[in-house]
mmCIF file of C-alpha atoms in Angstrom:
data_model
loop_
_atom_site.group_PDB
_atom_site.id
_atom_site.type_symbol
_atom_site.label_atom_id
_atom_site.label_comp_id
_atom_site.label_asym_id
_atom_site.label_seq_id
_atom_site.Cartn_x
_atom_site.Cartn_y
_atom_site.Cartn_z
ATOM 1 C CA MET A 470 97.350 97.345 124.300
ATOM 2 C CA SER A 471 93.911 96.236 125.677
ATOM 3 C CA HIS A 472 90.469 96.791 123.632
ATOM 4 C CA ARG A 473 87.308 96.960 125.112
ATOM 5 C CA ASP A 474 83.956 98.024 124.491
ATOM 6 C CA PHE A 475 80.449 97.691 125.058
ATOM 7 C CA LYS A 476 78.995 94.617 124.268
ATOM 8 C CA PHE A 477 75.908 94.994 121.427
ATOM 9 C CA THR A 478 74.014 93.030 118.764
ATOM 10 C CA ASN A 479 71.522 95.753 117.859
ATOM 11 C CA ASP A 480 71.554 96.995 120.902
ATOM 12 C CA LEU A 481 73.752 96.514 124.120
ATOM 13 C CA VAL A 482 73.781 93.373 126.169
ATOM 14 C CA ILE A 483 73.206 93.270 129.924
ATOM 15 C CA GLU A 484 74.394 90.082 131.070
ATOM 16 C CA ASN A 485 73.774 89.577 135.071
ATOM 17 C CA GLY A 486 71.956 93.370 135.094
ATOM 18 C CA ASP A 487 75.386 94.982 134.401
ATOM 19 C CA ILE A 488 76.162 95.986 130.778
ATOM 20 C CA ALA A 489 78.390 93.549 129.120
ATOM 21 C CA ILE A 490 81.815 94.252 127.838
ATOM 22 C CA VAL A 491 83.951 92.233 125.504
ATOM 23 C CA ARG A 492 87.226 93.037 125.472
ATOM 24 C CA ASN A 493 90.535 92.310 123.011
ATOM 25 C CA ALA A 494 90.331 90.433 119.080
ATOM 26 C CA ASN A 495 85.643 90.498 120.868
ATOM 27 C CA ALA A 496 85.747 94.238 120.524
ATOM 28 C CA THR A 497 87.587 95.081 117.413
ATOM 29 C CA GLY A 498 85.818 92.976 115.287
ATOM 30 C CA GLN A 499 83.083 94.582 117.181
ATOM 31 C CA ALA A 500 84.094 97.831 115.885
ATOM 32 C CA ILE A 501 85.305 96.367 112.383
ATOM 33 C CA ARG A 502 80.967 95.137 111.763
ATOM 34 C CA ASP A 503 79.790 98.204 113.768
ATOM 35 C CA ARG A 504 81.781 99.971 111.334
ATOM 36 C CA LEU A 505 81.034 97.488 107.731
ATOM 37 C CA SER A 506 77.025 97.471 108.819
ATOM 38 C CA THR A 507 76.927 101.543 108.920
ATOM 39 C CA PHE A 508 76.444 103.741 105.094
ATOM 40 C CA MET A 509 78.901 106.657 105.332
ATOM 41 C CA GLY A 510 76.271 109.384 106.462
ATOM 42 C CA GLU A 511 74.074 107.500 107.930
ATOM 43 C CA TRP A 512 75.907 108.642 111.777
ATOM 44 C CA PHE A 513 75.710 111.960 112.410
ATOM 45 C CA LEU A 514 79.017 112.513 114.415
ATOM 46 C CA ASP A 515 81.087 111.514 111.170
ATOM 47 C CA LEU A 516 79.277 111.649 107.347
ATOM 48 C CA PHE A 517 81.863 109.840 106.392
ATOM 49 C CA PHE A 518 81.517 106.114 109.062
ATOM 50 C CA GLY A 519 81.215 103.958 107.059
ATOM 51 C CA PRO A 520 81.661 102.368 103.448
ATOM 52 C CA ASP A 521 80.087 104.241 100.633
ATOM 53 C CA TYR A 522 77.287 101.339 99.707
ATOM 54 C CA ARG A 523 75.266 104.044 97.909
ATOM 55 C CA ASP A 524 77.423 104.962 95.296
ATOM 56 C CA LYS A 525 80.728 102.468 94.943
ATOM 57 C CA ILE A 526 79.534 99.358 96.075
ATOM 58 C CA LEU A 527 75.395 98.643 95.160
ATOM 59 C CA VAL A 528 76.092 100.024 91.867
ATOM 60 C CA LYS A 529 75.312 97.434 88.605
ATOM 61 C CA ASN A 530 77.646 95.297 87.410
ATOM 62 C CA PRO A 531 79.955 95.995 90.964
ATOM 63 C CA ARG A 532 83.218 95.035 90.176
ATOM 64 C CA LEU A 533 84.661 92.392 92.641
ATOM 65 C CA ASP A 534 88.364 94.682 93.188
ATOM 66 C CA VAL A 535 87.004 98.171 93.961
ATOM 67 C CA VAL A 536 84.378 97.002 96.653
ATOM 68 C CA SER A 537 87.928 94.635 98.101
ATOM 69 C CA ALA A 538 89.799 98.012 98.260
ATOM 70 C CA ILE A 539 86.663 100.171 99.653
ATOM 71 C CA ILE A 540 86.317 97.225 101.859
ATOM 72 C CA LYS A 541 89.788 96.608 103.078
ATOM 73 C CA ASP A 542 90.297 99.863 103.781
ATOM 74 C CA GLU A 543 87.600 100.997 105.898
ATOM 75 C CA ILE A 544 89.093 97.206 108.180
ATOM 76 C CA LEU A 545 92.591 99.295 108.706
ATOM 77 C CA LYS A 546 90.064 102.095 110.022
ATOM 78 C CA SER A 547 89.001 100.255 112.748
ATOM 79 C CA VAL A 548 92.756 98.435 113.653
ATOM 80 C CA ALA A 549 95.852 98.651 113.175
ATOM 81 C CA GLY A 550 97.204 95.920 111.479
ATOM 82 C CA THR A 551 98.299 93.388 108.203
ATOM 83 C CA PHE A 552 96.079 91.007 106.105
ATOM 84 C CA THR A 553 96.617 87.147 105.849
ATOM 85 C CA ASP A 554 93.443 86.305 104.462
ATOM 86 C CA PHE A 555 90.685 88.176 102.793
ATOM 87 C CA ASP A 556 88.016 87.019 100.399
ATOM 88 C CA ALA A 557 85.401 88.915 98.764
ATOM 89 C CA THR A 558 82.100 87.692 96.526
ATOM 90 C CA ILE A 559 79.153 89.278 96.196
ATOM 91 C CA ASN A 560 75.682 86.832 95.647
ATOM 92 C CA THR A 561 74.101 89.394 92.064
ATOM 93 C CA THR A 562 71.216 87.427 93.229
ATOM 94 C CA THR A 563 70.594 88.381 96.984
ATOM 95 C CA ARG A 564 72.492 90.679 96.684
ATOM 96 C CA LYS A 565 74.691 90.004 99.223
ATOM 97 C CA LEU A 566 78.855 90.430 100.071
ATOM 98 C CA THR A 567 80.244 88.468 102.271
ATOM 99 C CA LEU A 568 83.905 88.530 103.420
ATOM 100 C CA SER A 569 86.399 86.703 105.227
ATOM 101 C CA TYR A 570 89.243 88.192 106.466
ATOM 102 C CA THR A 571 91.965 87.428 108.886
ATOM 103 C CA ILE A 572 94.359 90.287 110.359
ATOM 104 C CA GLN A 573 97.801 89.910 112.169
ATOM 105 C CA THR A 574 97.628 93.063 114.453
ATOM 106 C CA THR A 575 101.067 93.097 116.394
ATOM 107 C CA ASP A 576 98.846 91.701 120.006
ATOM 108 C CA GLU A 577 95.735 89.273 118.248
ATOM 109 C CA VAL A 578 95.228 87.483 114.805
ATOM 110 C CA ILE A 579 91.827 89.065 113.771
ATOM 111 C CA SER A 580 89.388 86.662 111.991
ATOM 112 C CA ASP A 581 85.812 87.339 110.707
ATOM 113 C CA ILE A 582 83.735 86.077 107.929
ATOM 114 C CA ILE A 583 80.200 88.692 107.925
ATOM 115 C CA THR A 584 77.647 89.053 105.379
ATOM 116 C CA ILE A 585 76.358 92.602 104.625
#
């Protein structure tokens, strides 16, 4: 099944005067990054879209196993597949979460490294 979406960074991307389109793994990866960069309650059309950063992740002494479970669940809301690799690290000094993952879907393999 072909997945496609408008290409965007923080805004729509225009290439040669047309709105750029991303397809397949790139579109799925973009959907995952979009979901993970949105705080739950931030998007007015779906107040449950995105991780609950405020109450479950951006807390004092976050538990990595809990954070990983939340993030994996959010990723699987964007793509149907199985994790073949997943790693999460929290830098407590900078309060940044770095994720690396690989997911096998029926059609493709999706890999990415994201820092939130």
